[in-house]
Amino acid sequence: MSVKRVLFSVVCSLFLTVPAAAVADVLVELPAPQKSGGLSVLEALGSRHVERAFDERILPMQEVSNVLWAACGVNREDGRLTVPTALNRQLVGVYAVLPDGVYRYDAKQNVLEQVLKGDGYLKTYANGAPMVLLHAAQESERYSAMHVGSMYENVALYCASAGLANVMKAQETDKLEGKLPLPDGWKIYMIQPVGYPAKAD
Ligand SMILES: Cc1cc2nc3c(=O)[nH]c(=O)nc-3n(C[C@H](O)[C@H](O)[C@H](O)COP(=O)(O)O)c2cc1C
C-alpha cells in the first residue's frame, strides 16, 4: 500500500495542503516534542485551571505535537509513556480532531494517521477550540478511567506550562459515535478542547 507521508514542520495552516488521498493513506509526521521550556511543574500546578472559551487561531504543529506527547507520548527508549498504565499494558490512546479531519496519534512513530477526512468534525464540538482531544481506552480494562484521568491531567499541566487553554469534558464524548474507527471494545471516555485562550474584550 502506498503511504503518503506529509511533513509538517511549521504551522497548522498547512493542513489545507494535505493531498486528497484515501483517508488511511494520510500520515502526518509530527515535529519532535519539545522537552524543555515552559513553566516548571510546580508553577504549572499553581496555574492549572479549566478555560472554556478559545481564540480561533489554529495551533502550530509544534504545539499539537507537544500536547499529544504530554497526553500519552513515548518518553523513554523502551517505549514507555508519559502516562502511567497498569502493568504497562498501554491500553489507551488519543485522537485529535483538527481543522481538516480526525487523526489517531501514533505515539511510537510520532505521527498522526488520518482516520476521518473533512472540515466539519471540529465544528461539531462546542467552544470553538482549534483542536479537540478524544481520550480513548479499552472498556474491559478496569483501570481505563484512571488512565484517561492521567492523560487529561498531563495535558492540563502542559497547557498551564505553555499558556494554552483547555477543558476536560465528560459531555460530547459521543459526537463521533459510529463514525470514528475505534479498536473493538474501545470507547471515548473524555474529550479535551485545547487552544489559545480567548482574547479579553
Ligand atoms: C471527570 C471530570 C469531568 C468534567 N466534565 C466537564 C464537562 O462535561 N463540561 C465542562 O465544562 N467541564 C467539565 N469538567 C471540568 C470541571 O467543571 C472543572 O475542572 C471544575 O469546575 C474545576 O475548575 P478548575 O479545573 O478550573 O479548577 C470536568 C472535570 C472532570 C475532572
mmCIF file of C-alpha atoms and ligand atoms in Angstrom:
data_model
loop_
_atom_site.group_PDB
_atom_site.id
_atom_site.type_symbol
_atom_site.label_atom_id
_atom_site.label_comp_id
_atom_site.label_asym_id
_atom_site.label_seq_id
_atom_site.Cartn_x
_atom_site.Cartn_y
_atom_site.Cartn_z
ATOM 1 C CA MET A 1 0.000 0.000 0.000
ATOM 2 C CA SER A 2 1.372 3.395 -0.892
ATOM 3 C CA VAL A 3 1.578 5.728 2.047
ATOM 4 C CA LYS A 4 1.819 9.475 1.598
ATOM 5 C CA ARG A 5 3.991 10.964 4.262
ATOM 6 C CA VAL A 6 3.324 14.641 4.649
ATOM 7 C CA LEU A 7 5.958 16.571 6.547
ATOM 8 C CA PHE A 8 4.519 19.318 8.642
ATOM 9 C CA SER A 9 7.018 21.439 10.437
ATOM 10 C CA VAL A 10 5.589 24.916 10.536
ATOM 11 C CA VAL A 11 2.010 25.886 11.210
ATOM 12 C CA CYS A 12 -1.305 24.193 11.174
ATOM 13 C CA SER A 13 -2.449 26.154 8.139
ATOM 14 C CA LEU A 14 -0.525 23.553 6.194
ATOM 15 C CA PHE A 15 -3.361 21.187 6.952
ATOM 16 C CA LEU A 16 -5.002 22.751 3.955
ATOM 17 C CA THR A 17 -2.277 21.254 1.804
ATOM 18 C CA VAL A 18 -2.860 17.632 2.790
ATOM 19 C CA PRO A 19 -3.134 15.797 -0.520
ATOM 20 C CA ALA A 20 -6.555 14.483 -1.401
ATOM 21 C CA ALA A 21 -5.604 10.898 -0.739
ATOM 22 C CA ALA A 22 -7.627 7.993 0.543
ATOM 23 C CA VAL A 23 -8.154 8.665 4.233
ATOM 24 C CA ALA A 24 -5.998 5.806 5.511
ATOM 25 C CA ASP A 25 -3.118 6.932 3.314
ATOM 26 C CA VAL A 26 -2.542 10.250 5.054
ATOM 27 C CA LEU A 27 0.148 10.179 7.697
ATOM 28 C CA VAL A 28 1.308 13.441 9.206
ATOM 29 C CA GLU A 29 4.808 13.323 10.627
ATOM 30 C CA LEU A 30 4.887 15.398 13.802
ATOM 31 C CA PRO A 31 7.793 17.592 14.873
ATOM 32 C CA ALA A 32 9.702 16.075 17.785
ATOM 33 C CA PRO A 33 8.038 17.153 21.032
ATOM 34 C CA GLN A 34 9.795 19.946 22.927
ATOM 35 C CA LYS A 35 11.076 18.611 26.219
ATOM 36 C CA SER A 36 12.332 21.812 27.784
ATOM 37 C CA GLY A 37 10.979 25.285 28.406
ATOM 38 C CA GLY A 38 7.660 26.445 29.761
ATOM 39 C CA LEU A 39 6.747 26.799 33.418
ATOM 40 C CA SER A 40 8.166 24.417 35.993
ATOM 41 C CA VAL A 41 5.903 21.613 37.183
ATOM 42 C CA LEU A 42 5.323 23.493 40.438
ATOM 43 C CA GLU A 43 4.460 26.698 38.602
ATOM 44 C CA ALA A 44 2.149 24.769 36.259
ATOM 45 C CA LEU A 45 0.383 23.198 39.240
ATOM 46 C CA GLY A 46 -0.039 26.690 40.599
ATOM 47 C CA SER A 47 -1.777 27.937 37.466
ATOM 48 C CA ARG A 48 -3.656 24.853 36.178
ATOM 49 C CA HIS A 49 -7.286 25.685 35.558
ATOM 50 C CA VAL A 50 -10.094 24.977 33.136
ATOM 51 C CA GLU A 51 -10.888 27.530 30.444
ATOM 52 C CA ARG A 52 -13.947 27.070 28.238
ATOM 53 C CA ALA A 53 -13.508 29.894 25.711
ATOM 54 C CA PHE A 54 -10.875 29.730 22.981
ATOM 55 C CA ASP A 55 -9.310 32.038 20.466
ATOM 56 C CA GLU A 56 -9.987 30.883 16.914
ATOM 57 C CA ARG A 57 -6.280 30.742 15.956
ATOM 58 C CA ILE A 58 -5.140 27.269 14.958
ATOM 59 C CA LEU A 59 -2.273 25.695 16.842
ATOM 60 C CA PRO A 60 1.168 25.315 15.267
ATOM 61 C CA MET A 61 2.111 21.685 14.686
ATOM 62 C CA GLN A 62 4.805 22.011 17.349
ATOM 63 C CA GLU A 63 2.080 22.672 19.926
ATOM 64 C CA VAL A 64 -0.059 19.840 18.548
ATOM 65 C CA SER A 65 2.921 17.519 18.946
ATOM 66 C CA ASN A 66 3.711 18.765 22.466
ATOM 67 C CA VAL A 67 0.100 18.371 23.625
ATOM 68 C CA LEU A 68 -0.180 14.829 22.250
ATOM 69 C CA TRP A 69 3.167 13.848 23.754
ATOM 70 C CA ALA A 70 2.020 15.161 27.116
ATOM 71 C CA ALA A 71 -1.136 13.032 26.840
ATOM 72 C CA CYS A 72 0.493 9.689 26.050
ATOM 73 C CA GLY A 73 3.758 10.110 24.146
ATOM 74 C CA VAL A 74 6.787 7.858 24.384
ATOM 75 C CA ASN A 75 9.214 9.307 26.924
ATOM 76 C CA ARG A 76 11.766 6.503 27.268
ATOM 77 C CA GLU A 77 13.787 4.384 24.877
ATOM 78 C CA ASP A 78 11.967 1.226 25.956
ATOM 79 C CA GLY A 79 8.672 2.647 24.615
ATOM 80 C CA ARG A 80 7.102 3.585 27.941
ATOM 81 C CA LEU A 81 4.801 6.558 28.015
ATOM 82 C CA THR A 82 4.306 9.951 29.650
ATOM 83 C CA VAL A 83 1.120 8.417 31.104
ATOM 84 C CA PRO A 84 1.446 5.525 33.571
ATOM 85 C CA THR A 85 -0.663 2.427 32.767
ATOM 86 C CA ALA A 86 -1.344 -0.665 34.850
ATOM 87 C CA LEU A 87 1.298 -3.333 34.084
ATOM 88 C CA ASN A 88 2.435 -1.022 31.288
ATOM 89 C CA ARG A 89 -0.295 -2.521 29.099
ATOM 90 C CA GLN A 90 -0.810 0.850 27.409
ATOM 91 C CA LEU A 91 -4.490 0.253 26.572
ATOM 92 C CA VAL A 92 -5.020 3.962 25.982
ATOM 93 C CA GLY A 93 -4.887 6.303 23.048
ATOM 94 C CA VAL A 94 -5.699 9.773 21.846
ATOM 95 C CA TYR A 95 -7.397 11.060 18.712
ATOM 96 C CA ALA A 96 -7.021 14.667 17.632
ATOM 97 C CA VAL A 97 -9.910 16.457 15.948
ATOM 98 C CA LEU A 98 -8.255 19.119 13.779
ATOM 99 C CA PRO A 99 -9.492 21.572 11.146
ATOM 100 C CA ASP A 100 -9.302 19.097 8.256
ATOM 101 C CA GLY A 101 -10.231 15.827 9.905
ATOM 102 C CA VAL A 102 -9.698 13.422 12.755
ATOM 103 C CA TYR A 103 -6.352 11.795 13.410
ATOM 104 C CA ARG A 104 -5.114 8.887 15.519
ATOM 105 C CA TYR A 105 -1.949 9.700 17.433
ATOM 106 C CA ASP A 106 0.663 7.006 16.891
ATOM 107 C CA ALA A 107 2.954 7.655 19.841
ATOM 108 C CA LYS A 108 5.619 5.151 18.795
ATOM 109 C CA GLN A 109 6.079 6.686 15.344
ATOM 110 C CA ASN A 110 5.228 10.249 16.425
ATOM 111 C CA VAL A 111 2.798 10.563 13.530
ATOM 112 C CA LEU A 112 -0.860 11.370 13.066
ATOM 113 C CA GLU A 113 -2.869 8.928 10.968
ATOM 114 C CA GLN A 114 -5.956 10.460 9.404
ATOM 115 C CA VAL A 115 -8.999 8.350 10.250
ATOM 116 C CA LEU A 116 -11.749 10.773 9.183
ATOM 117 C CA LYS A 117 -11.355 13.364 6.469
ATOM 118 C CA GLY A 118 -13.340 16.578 6.253
ATOM 119 C CA ASP A 119 -13.540 20.051 7.726
ATOM 120 C CA GLY A 120 -16.810 19.589 9.623
ATOM 121 C CA TYR A 121 -15.740 17.454 12.579
ATOM 122 C CA LEU A 122 -14.242 20.222 14.695
ATOM 123 C CA LYS A 123 -17.375 22.307 14.300
ATOM 124 C CA THR A 124 -19.499 19.586 15.886
ATOM 125 C CA TYR A 125 -17.915 20.420 19.250
ATOM 126 C CA ALA A 126 -18.808 23.446 21.334
ATOM 127 C CA ASN A 127 -16.200 26.012 22.461
ATOM 128 C CA GLY A 128 -14.664 26.738 19.037
ATOM 129 C CA ALA A 129 -11.295 25.268 20.029
ATOM 130 C CA PRO A 130 -8.870 24.553 17.144
ATOM 131 C CA MET A 131 -8.132 21.066 18.498
ATOM 132 C CA VAL A 132 -10.212 18.593 20.460
ATOM 133 C CA LEU A 133 -8.528 15.588 22.005
ATOM 134 C CA LEU A 134 -10.580 12.401 22.273
ATOM 135 C CA HIS A 135 -9.226 10.259 25.095
ATOM 136 C CA ALA A 136 -9.884 6.610 24.263
ATOM 137 C CA ALA A 137 -9.341 3.409 26.185
ATOM 138 C CA GLN A 138 -10.432 -0.217 26.256
ATOM 139 C CA GLU A 139 -13.747 -0.634 28.051
ATOM 140 C CA SER A 140 -12.901 -4.009 29.622
ATOM 141 C CA GLU A 141 -9.706 -2.657 31.228
ATOM 142 C CA ARG A 142 -10.633 -1.913 34.837
ATOM 143 C CA TYR A 143 -8.199 0.992 35.090
ATOM 144 C CA SER A 144 -9.239 2.825 31.922
ATOM 145 C CA ALA A 145 -10.917 5.734 33.697
ATOM 146 C CA MET A 146 -7.777 6.223 35.790
ATOM 147 C CA HIS A 147 -5.556 6.133 32.734
ATOM 148 C CA VAL A 148 -7.715 8.677 30.957
ATOM 149 C CA GLY A 149 -7.656 10.892 34.042
ATOM 150 C CA SER A 150 -3.862 10.791 33.973
ATOM 151 C CA MET A 151 -3.838 11.717 30.283
ATOM 152 C CA TYR A 152 -6.087 14.730 30.584
ATOM 153 C CA GLU A 153 -4.232 15.953 33.647
ATOM 154 C CA ASN A 154 -0.894 15.622 31.810
ATOM 155 C CA VAL A 155 -2.401 17.775 29.060
ATOM 156 C CA ALA A 156 -3.865 20.244 31.556
ATOM 157 C CA LEU A 157 -0.451 20.698 33.172
ATOM 158 C CA TYR A 158 1.247 21.084 29.803
ATOM 159 C CA CYS A 159 -1.341 23.717 28.864
ATOM 160 C CA ALA A 160 -0.703 25.585 32.111
ATOM 161 C CA SER A 161 3.019 25.417 31.406
ATOM 162 C CA ALA A 162 2.649 26.652 27.820
ATOM 163 C CA GLY A 163 -0.078 29.274 28.289
ATOM 164 C CA LEU A 164 -2.771 27.277 26.461
ATOM 165 C CA ALA A 165 -6.429 26.932 27.409
ATOM 166 C CA ASN A 166 -8.121 23.556 27.919
ATOM 167 C CA VAL A 167 -11.145 21.909 29.444
ATOM 168 C CA MET A 168 -11.696 18.213 30.070
ATOM 169 C CA LYS A 169 -15.307 17.260 29.378
ATOM 170 C CA ALA A 170 -17.431 14.219 30.062
ATOM 171 C CA GLN A 171 -20.010 15.830 27.733
ATOM 172 C CA GLU A 172 -19.890 15.413 23.928
ATOM 173 C CA THR A 173 -17.942 12.145 24.109
ATOM 174 C CA ASP A 174 -20.435 10.512 21.723
ATOM 175 C CA LYS A 175 -20.273 13.102 18.915
ATOM 176 C CA LEU A 176 -18.390 10.773 16.574
ATOM 177 C CA GLU A 177 -20.024 7.538 17.697
ATOM 178 C CA GLY A 178 -20.409 5.181 14.752
ATOM 179 C CA LYS A 179 -18.012 7.276 12.658
ATOM 180 C CA LEU A 180 -14.701 7.007 14.489
ATOM 181 C CA PRO A 181 -12.953 3.701 13.678
ATOM 182 C CA LEU A 182 -12.043 2.769 17.245
ATOM 183 C CA PRO A 183 -10.484 -0.611 18.001
ATOM 184 C CA ASP A 184 -13.090 -3.220 19.056
ATOM 185 C CA GLY A 185 -14.155 -2.734 22.655
ATOM 186 C CA TRP A 186 -12.712 0.768 22.977
ATOM 187 C CA LYS A 187 -14.635 3.927 23.746
ATOM 188 C CA ILE A 188 -14.109 7.654 24.147
ATOM 189 C CA TYR A 189 -14.057 8.446 27.857
ATOM 190 C CA MET A 190 -13.369 12.176 27.780
ATOM 191 C CA ILE A 191 -12.871 14.984 25.345
ATOM 192 C CA GLN A 192 -10.485 17.887 25.850
ATOM 193 C CA PRO A 193 -10.674 21.021 23.703
ATOM 194 C CA VAL A 194 -7.276 22.773 23.581
ATOM 195 C CA GLY A 195 -6.241 26.108 22.094
ATOM 196 C CA TYR A 196 -5.154 29.629 22.822
ATOM 197 C CA PRO A 197 -7.174 31.420 25.497
ATOM 198 C CA ALA A 198 -9.914 33.694 24.169
ATOM 199 C CA LYS A 199 -8.757 37.287 23.912
ATOM 200 C CA ALA A 200 -10.096 39.523 26.638
ATOM 201 C CA ASP A 201 -12.687 42.008 25.307
HETATM 202 C C1 LIG B 1 -14.136 13.982 35.402
HETATM 203 C C2 LIG B 1 -14.411 15.413 35.004
HETATM 204 C C3 LIG B 1 -15.464 15.701 34.164
HETATM 205 C C4 LIG B 1 -15.692 17.017 33.750
HETATM 206 N N1 LIG B 1 -16.701 17.247 32.852
HETATM 207 C C5 LIG B 1 -16.894 18.509 32.413
HETATM 208 C C6 LIG B 1 -17.878 18.763 31.421
HETATM 209 O O1 LIG B 1 -18.552 17.849 30.944
HETATM 210 N N2 LIG B 1 -18.054 20.030 30.992
HETATM 211 C C7 LIG B 1 -17.294 21.058 31.471
HETATM 212 O O2 LIG B 1 -17.491 22.195 31.052
HETATM 213 N N3 LIG B 1 -16.334 20.853 32.407
HETATM 214 C C8 LIG B 1 -16.103 19.600 32.882
HETATM 215 N N4 LIG B 1 -15.115 19.360 33.810
HETATM 216 C C9 LIG B 1 -14.308 20.488 34.322
HETATM 217 C C10 LIG B 1 -14.726 20.891 35.744
HETATM 218 O O3 LIG B 1 -16.000 21.514 35.718
HETATM 219 C C11 LIG B 1 -13.662 21.811 36.339
HETATM 220 O O4 LIG B 1 -12.450 21.092 36.465
HETATM 221 C C12 LIG B 1 -14.119 22.330 37.700
HETATM 222 O O5 LIG B 1 -15.133 23.283 37.554
HETATM 223 C C13 LIG B 1 -12.994 22.969 38.492
HETATM 224 O O6 LIG B 1 -12.412 24.036 37.776
HETATM 225 P P1 LIG B 1 -10.814 24.057 37.544
HETATM 226 O O7 LIG B 1 -10.464 22.820 36.749
HETATM 227 O O8 LIG B 1 -10.530 25.326 36.790
HETATM 228 O O9 LIG B 1 -10.193 24.014 38.901
HETATM 229 C C14 LIG B 1 -14.867 18.067 34.222
HETATM 230 C C15 LIG B 1 -13.800 17.763 35.075
HETATM 231 C C16 LIG B 1 -13.555 16.464 35.436
HETATM 232 C C17 LIG B 1 -12.366 16.160 36.333
#
